[in-house]
Coordinates of C-alpha atoms in Angstrom, one line a residue:
X25 CA -10.1 3.5 46.2
X26 CA -7.7 3.7 43.2
X27 CA -5.0 1.3 42.7
X28 CA -1.5 3.1 42.8
X29 CA -0.1 3.4 39.1
X30 CA -3.6 2.9 37.7
X31 CA -5.6 5.8 36.4
X32 CA -9.3 5.9 37.6
X33 CA -11.9 7.6 35.2
X34 CA -13.8 10.3 36.3
X35 CA -17.1 8.3 36.2
X36 CA -15.6 5.6 38.3
X37 CA -14.5 8.2 40.9
X38 CA -18.1 9.6 41.0
X39 CA -19.4 6.1 41.5
X40 CA -16.9 5.7 44.4
X41 CA -17.7 8.9 45.9
X42 CA -21.4 8.3 45.8
X43 CA -20.8 4.8 47.3
X44 CA -18.7 6.5 50.0
X45 CA -21.6 9.1 50.7
X46 CA -24.3 6.6 50.7
X47 CA -22.1 4.4 53.2
X48 CA -21.7 7.3 55.6
X49 CA -25.2 8.0 55.6
X50 CA -26.3 4.4 55.9
X51 CA -24.0 4.1 59.0
X52 CA -25.5 7.3 60.4
X53 CA -29.1 5.8 59.7
X54 CA -28.2 2.7 61.5
X55 CA -27.3 4.7 64.6
X56 CA -30.6 6.6 64.6
X57 CA -31.4 5.6 68.1
X58 CA -28.2 7.1 69.6
X59 CA -28.3 10.3 67.4
X60 CA -31.9 10.7 68.5
X61 CA -30.9 10.4 72.3
X62 CA -28.1 12.7 71.7
X63 CA -30.2 15.4 70.1
X64 CA -33.2 15.0 72.7
X65 CA -30.6 15.6 75.5
X66 CA -29.4 18.6 73.9
X67 CA -32.9 20.1 73.4
X68 CA -33.9 19.4 76.9
X69 CA -30.7 20.4 78.2
X70 CA -30.8 23.9 76.3
X71 CA -34.5 24.8 76.4
X72 CA -36.5 25.0 79.8
X73 CA -39.6 25.5 77.6
X74 CA -39.8 21.8 77.1
X75 CA -39.4 20.8 80.5
X76 CA -42.3 23.2 81.7
X77 CA -44.5 22.2 78.8
X78 CA -46.9 19.2 78.9
X79 CA -45.4 17.8 75.8
X80 CA -44.5 14.0 76.9
X81 CA -40.8 13.0 76.5
X82 CA -41.9 10.1 74.1
X83 CA -43.5 12.4 71.6
X84 CA -40.5 14.8 71.6
X85 CA -38.4 11.7 71.1
X86 CA -40.6 10.5 68.2
X87 CA -40.5 14.0 66.6
X88 CA -36.8 14.0 66.7
X89 CA -36.3 10.7 65.4
X90 CA -38.8 11.2 62.5
X91 CA -36.8 14.5 61.7
X92 CA -33.4 12.8 61.9
X93 CA -34.5 9.9 59.7
X94 CA -36.2 12.2 57.0
X95 CA -32.9 14.4 56.7
X96 CA -30.5 11.2 56.5
X97 CA -32.9 9.9 53.8
X98 CA -32.6 13.1 51.9
X99 CA -28.7 13.1 52.2
X100 CA -28.8 9.6 51.0
X101 CA -30.4 10.7 47.6
X102 CA -33.9 9.9 48.5
X103 CA -36.7 12.4 48.0
X104 CA -37.0 15.1 50.4
X105 CA -40.3 14.4 52.5
X106 CA -41.3 17.3 54.8
X107 CA -44.1 15.6 56.7
X108 CA -41.9 15.2 59.8
X109 CA -41.1 18.9 60.1
X110 CA -44.7 19.8 59.5
X111 CA -45.8 17.2 62.4
X112 CA -43.2 19.0 64.7
X113 CA -44.3 22.3 64.2
X114 CA -47.9 21.4 64.8
X115 CA -47.3 19.5 67.9
X116 CA -45.0 22.2 69.5
X117 CA -47.4 24.8 68.7
X118 CA -50.3 22.8 70.3
X119 CA -48.1 22.5 73.4
X120 CA -47.0 25.9 73.9
X121 CA -43.4 25.5 72.8
X122 CA -42.1 29.0 71.7
X123 CA -41.3 29.4 67.9
X124 CA -37.5 30.2 69.0
X125 CA -37.3 26.9 70.7
X126 CA -38.7 25.0 67.7
X127 CA -35.9 26.4 65.4
X128 CA -33.4 26.2 67.9
X129 CA -34.0 22.5 68.1
X130 CA -33.3 22.2 64.3
X131 CA -29.9 23.8 64.8
X132 CA -29.1 21.5 67.7
X133 CA -29.9 18.6 65.3
X134 CA -27.9 20.0 62.5
X135 CA -24.9 20.5 64.8
X136 CA -25.3 16.8 66.0
X137 CA -25.3 15.3 62.6
X138 CA -22.5 17.5 61.4
X139 CA -20.4 16.3 64.1
X140 CA -21.4 12.6 63.6
X141 CA -20.5 12.9 59.9
X142 CA -17.1 14.4 60.6
X143 CA -16.1 11.7 63.1
X144 CA -17.2 9.0 60.6
X145 CA -15.4 10.6 57.9
X146 CA -12.3 8.5 57.8
X147 CA -10.1 8.7 54.6
X148 CA -9.9 11.4 52.1
X149 CA -12.6 10.3 49.9
X150 CA -15.0 10.6 52.7
X151 CA -13.6 13.8 53.7
X152 CA -13.9 15.4 50.3
X153 CA -17.6 13.9 50.2
X154 CA -18.4 15.4 53.6
X155 CA -17.4 19.0 52.3
X156 CA -19.5 18.4 49.4
X157 CA -22.7 17.6 51.6
X158 CA -22.1 20.2 54.0
X159 CA -24.2 22.7 52.2
X160 CA -26.7 20.0 51.5
X161 CA -27.2 19.4 55.2
X162 CA -27.5 22.9 56.2
X163 CA -29.9 23.4 53.3
X164 CA -32.1 20.7 54.7
X165 CA -31.8 22.2 58.1
X166 CA -33.2 25.5 56.7
X167 CA -35.8 23.6 54.6
X168 CA -37.1 21.7 57.5
X169 CA -37.1 24.5 60.1
X170 CA -38.9 26.7 57.5
X171 CA -41.8 24.2 57.0
X172 CA -42.0 23.6 60.7
X173 CA -42.3 27.2 61.1
X174 CA -45.0 27.2 58.7
X175 CA -47.0 24.4 60.3
X176 CA -46.4 26.2 63.6
X177 CA -47.8 29.6 62.4
X178 CA -50.9 27.8 60.9
X179 CA -51.6 26.5 64.3
X180 CA -51.3 29.6 66.0
X181 CA -53.4 31.6 63.3
X182 CA -56.1 29.1 63.7
X183 CA -56.1 29.3 67.5
X184 CA -56.0 33.1 67.3
X185 CA -59.2 32.8 64.7
X186 CA -61.0 30.5 67.2
X187 CA -60.2 33.0 70.0
X188 CA -61.5 36.1 67.9
X189 CA -64.4 34.1 67.3
X190 CA -65.0 33.3 71.0
X191 CA -64.6 37.0 72.0
X192 CA -66.7 38.1 69.3
X193 CA -69.7 35.8 70.5
X194 CA -69.0 37.0 74.2
X195 CA -69.0 40.6 73.0
X196 CA -72.3 40.4 70.7
X197 CA -74.0 39.0 73.8
X198 CA -73.2 41.9 75.9
X199 CA -74.1 44.4 72.8
X200 CA -77.4 42.7 71.8
X201 CA -78.7 42.5 75.5
X202 CA -78.7 38.8 75.5
X203 CA -76.4 38.1 78.1
X204 CA -77.9 37.4 81.6
X205 CA -77.3 39.7 84.5
X206 CA -75.3 37.1 86.3
X207 CA -73.2 36.5 83.3
X208 CA -72.1 40.0 82.3
X209 CA -69.2 40.4 84.9
X210 CA -67.4 37.1 83.5
X211 CA -67.9 37.8 80.0
X212 CA -66.4 41.5 80.9
X213 CA -63.4 39.8 82.3
X214 CA -62.9 37.3 79.7
X215 CA -62.8 40.3 77.3
X216 CA -60.3 41.9 79.4
X217 CA -62.6 44.7 80.1
X218 CA -63.3 46.1 83.7
X219 CA -66.4 45.2 85.6
X220 CA -67.1 48.9 86.5
X221 CA -66.5 51.6 83.8
X222 CA -67.9 54.3 81.8
X223 CA -68.6 52.9 78.6
X224 CA -69.2 54.2 75.1
X225 CA -70.0 52.3 72.2
X226 CA -68.2 52.9 68.6
X227 CA -69.5 51.8 65.4
X228 CA -67.6 52.4 62.4
X229 CA -68.7 51.7 58.6
X230 CA -67.0 49.5 56.2
X231 CA -66.1 50.5 53.1
X232 CA -66.2 48.4 49.9
X233 CA -62.3 48.6 49.6
X234 CA -62.0 46.2 52.6
X235 CA -59.8 48.9 54.6
X236 CA -59.8 48.9 58.2
X237 CA -61.7 51.9 59.0
X238 CA -60.0 52.2 62.7
X239 CA -56.5 51.2 62.1
X240 CA -54.7 50.1 65.3
X241 CA -57.2 51.9 67.2
X242 CA -57.4 49.0 70.1
X243 CA -53.8 49.3 70.5
X244 CA -54.0 53.5 70.9
X245 CA -56.9 53.0 73.1
X246 CA -55.0 50.6 75.4
X247 CA -52.0 52.8 75.7
X248 CA -53.9 55.7 76.9
X249 CA -55.3 53.5 79.6
X250 CA -58.9 52.7 77.8
X251 CA -59.0 48.8 77.1
X252 CA -61.8 48.0 74.3
X253 CA -63.3 44.9 72.4
X254 CA -64.1 44.8 68.9
X255 CA -66.3 42.7 66.5
X256 CA -67.6 43.0 63.1
X257 CA -71.7 43.0 63.3
X258 CA -74.1 43.7 60.5
X259 CA -71.4 45.5 58.3
X260 CA -70.1 47.7 60.9
X261 CA -66.9 47.2 63.1
X262 CA -68.5 47.7 66.8
X263 CA -66.5 48.4 69.8
X264 CA -67.1 48.4 73.7
X265 CA -64.7 51.1 75.2
X266 CA -64.3 51.1 78.8
X267 CA -63.3 54.5 80.3
X268 CA -62.4 55.4 83.9
X269 CA -64.1 58.7 84.0
X270 CA -65.4 61.4 81.8
X271 CA -61.9 62.6 81.0
X272 CA -61.3 58.9 79.8
X273 CA -64.3 59.4 77.5
X274 CA -63.1 62.6 76.1
X275 CA -59.6 61.1 75.4
X276 CA -61.3 57.8 73.6
X277 CA -63.6 60.2 71.4
X278 CA -60.3 62.1 70.5
X279 CA -58.7 59.1 69.5
X280 CA -61.4 57.6 67.7
X281 CA -61.7 60.9 65.6
X282 CA -57.9 60.9 64.9
X283 CA -58.1 57.3 63.7
X284 CA -61.4 57.3 61.7
X285 CA -61.0 56.4 58.1
X286 CA -64.9 56.0 57.5
X287 CA -67.9 57.4 59.1
X288 CA -67.9 56.6 62.8
X289 CA -70.6 57.0 65.4
X290 CA -70.2 57.3 68.9
X291 CA -72.9 56.6 71.7
X292 CA -73.5 58.6 74.8
X293 CA -71.5 57.3 77.8
X294 CA -73.3 54.7 80.1
X295 CA -72.1 52.9 83.4
X296 CA -74.8 49.9 83.3
X297 CA -73.8 47.5 80.6
X298 CA -77.7 46.9 80.2
X299 CA -77.7 50.0 78.2
X300 CA -75.5 48.4 75.8
X301 CA -78.0 47.5 73.2
X302 CA -79.4 51.1 73.3
X303 CA -76.1 52.5 72.8
X304 CA -75.4 50.3 69.7
X305 CA -78.3 51.8 68.2
X306 CA -77.2 55.3 69.2
X307 CA -73.8 54.6 67.4
X308 CA -75.7 53.5 64.3
X309 CA -77.7 56.4 64.2
X310 CA -74.7 58.8 64.6
X311 CA -73.4 57.1 61.4
X312 CA -76.0 58.1 59.7
X313 CA -75.9 61.7 60.8
X314 CA -72.7 62.1 58.8
X315 CA -72.9 62.7 55.1
X316 CA -72.6 59.5 53.1
X317 CA -69.2 60.7 51.2
X318 CA -67.5 61.9 54.2
X319 CA -65.4 60.1 57.1
X320 CA -65.1 61.1 60.5
X321 CA -67.0 60.9 63.8
X322 CA -70.2 61.8 65.2
X323 CA -71.5 61.6 68.7
X324 CA -74.9 60.9 69.3
X325 CA -76.8 64.0 70.5
X326 CA -74.3 66.3 69.4
X327 CA -76.8 67.3 66.6
X328 CA -80.4 66.4 67.9
X329 CA -81.9 67.8 64.6
X330 CA -80.1 65.4 62.7
X331 CA -81.0 62.5 64.8
X332 CA -84.8 63.3 64.7
X333 CA -84.3 63.4 60.7
X334 CA -82.3 60.2 60.5
X335 CA -84.6 58.4 62.9
X336 CA -87.7 59.2 60.9
X337 CA -86.7 58.9 57.3
X338 CA -90.0 58.7 55.7
X339 CA -91.2 61.8 57.3
X340 CA -87.7 63.4 56.7
X341 CA -88.1 62.6 52.9
X342 CA -91.5 64.0 52.9
X343 CA -90.4 67.2 54.3
X344 CA -87.5 67.3 52.0
X345 CA -89.5 66.9 49.1
X346 CA -92.6 69.3 49.9
X347 CA -89.8 72.2 50.9
X348 CA -87.2 71.7 48.1
X349 CA -89.0 70.2 45.4
X350 CA -89.1 73.7 43.5
X351 CA -85.4 74.3 44.3
X352 CA -84.3 71.1 43.1
X353 CA -86.3 70.6 40.0
X354 CA -84.4 69.8 36.8
X355 CA -85.1 72.9 35.0
X356 CA -83.6 74.9 37.9
X357 CA -80.0 74.9 36.7
X358 CA -78.6 76.7 39.6
X359 CA -80.1 74.7 42.4
X360 CA -77.0 73.3 43.7
X361 CA -75.8 76.9 44.0
X362 CA -78.6 77.8 45.7
X363 CA -78.5 75.1 48.1
X364 CA -74.8 75.7 48.7
X365 CA -75.3 79.5 49.4
X366 CA -78.3 78.6 51.7
X367 CA -76.2 76.0 53.9
X368 CA -73.3 78.7 54.0
X369 CA -75.8 81.2 55.2
X370 CA -77.0 78.9 58.1
X371 CA -73.4 78.3 59.0
X372 CA -72.7 82.0 59.3
X373 CA -75.6 82.6 61.6
X374 CA -77.4 84.4 58.9
X375 CA -74.8 86.9 58.1
X376 CA -75.0 87.7 54.4
X377 CA -71.5 89.4 54.5
X378 CA -69.9 86.2 56.1
X379 CA -71.8 84.1 53.6
X380 CA -70.2 86.0 50.7
X381 CA -66.7 86.0 52.1
X382 CA -67.1 82.2 52.6
X383 CA -68.5 81.4 48.9
X384 CA -65.7 84.2 47.4
X385 CA -68.9 86.3 46.0
X386 CA -70.4 89.8 46.7
X387 CA -72.9 90.3 49.5
X388 CA -75.6 91.3 46.8
X389 CA -75.2 88.0 45.1
X390 CA -75.8 86.3 48.3
X391 CA -79.0 88.2 48.6
X392 CA -80.0 87.7 45.2
X393 CA -79.6 84.0 45.5
X394 CA -81.7 83.9 48.9
X395 CA -84.4 85.8 47.0
X396 CA -84.4 83.1 44.5
X397 CA -84.6 80.3 47.2
X398 CA -87.6 82.3 48.4
X399 CA -89.3 82.5 45.0
X400 CA -88.6 78.7 44.2
X401 CA -89.4 77.4 47.6
X402 CA -92.1 79.9 49.1
X403 CA -89.9 80.2 52.1
X404 CA -88.1 83.3 53.2
X405 CA -84.8 83.2 55.3
X406 CA -86.2 86.2 57.2
X407 CA -89.1 84.3 58.8
X408 CA -87.8 82.1 61.4
X409 CA -90.3 79.2 61.2
X410 CA -89.9 79.2 57.2
X411 CA -86.0 79.2 57.8
X412 CA -86.3 76.5 59.8
X413 CA -88.3 74.3 57.5
X414 CA -85.3 75.1 55.0
X415 CA -82.6 74.1 57.3
X416 CA -84.4 70.8 58.1
X417 CA -85.2 70.2 54.6
X418 CA -81.6 70.6 53.2
X419 CA -80.1 68.3 56.4
X420 CA -82.8 65.8 55.4
X421 CA -81.4 65.8 51.6
X422 CA -77.8 65.8 52.6
X423 CA -78.0 62.9 55.2
X424 CA -80.4 61.0 52.4
X425 CA -77.3 61.2 50.0
X426 CA -79.6 63.2 47.4
X427 CA -77.6 63.7 44.0
X428 CA -78.8 67.3 43.9
X429 CA -77.2 68.3 47.1

């Protein structure tokens, strides 16, 4: 306080105000017990989540007290220490207190401190200092609640990772066939899958970009009444889909096809979970039935010849090299064009006119190219057996990712 008639220097005023503020916060610091009880009662009265949780009152009391002390120390000019809000976030997450209740507790604590500061701000100097510290108080409330929320999210994310790992282990035991017959029903229930269903296994190739090959598929399936469980296994995203009936299987396959961002294989439907391991193999073979550069879905069994080629890669490579060696030789500059023509001819059921239309060329050009194929391979498209050899050899080359086709 300045003496009447005597001018007070700015430095002296600042010192006086700092002393007033320090005195105010020191008073509050000495009243921390009553402040803590007041905030605690407000929290318990306003939030049913605390009363319904397993969090002991004494633990909640210590959390409130630690945070009030840390705030008052910071308001007094000490370094801001955020250990208290971090502990609050961790403990409340571990005890199932909702995030909204966590943040509400900080608002209640801030209001309680503000009301106490107003009540003790007697005199003009303290009132002025109080106004200057109001933004500081609410800034601290924001900082503390933000730190607590970050710690809370960390606990939740870690719990979700552990839950996901546990779900993955349970699903893998079903998919690899190591689960005992007496365990399967319990594992299915734990995964949120029905005991009885028509199942399909989906396997999606993971790309080097790290992009999700089936974005939001689980949610889309669930919206269609098709629960599923997913894991990452041997470089693929593998899922077990539980459908009610044949119509559900069709719906699931359509949703997978609409979502696929890489090569995705689908097994045949099965009702006994004991067939899951075989279904995984089917889904993986189905992936290999798609060209390596493509994306989309393939249903196991929809192209039996491709399955045979993929399942016997050594024999398929021998057939490919034996049949197409002359066609794909380096000195044959039009080899790729000839292969494309041959594929188009097969795709149009052997119609040279339809092939010409598809390739935007004359029918005679198609016939000339097919003649070149005959000359280079010794096999004619007019001979059913030889045409079959050409078709299988080209499929083997395509599915093996040959650079020349």
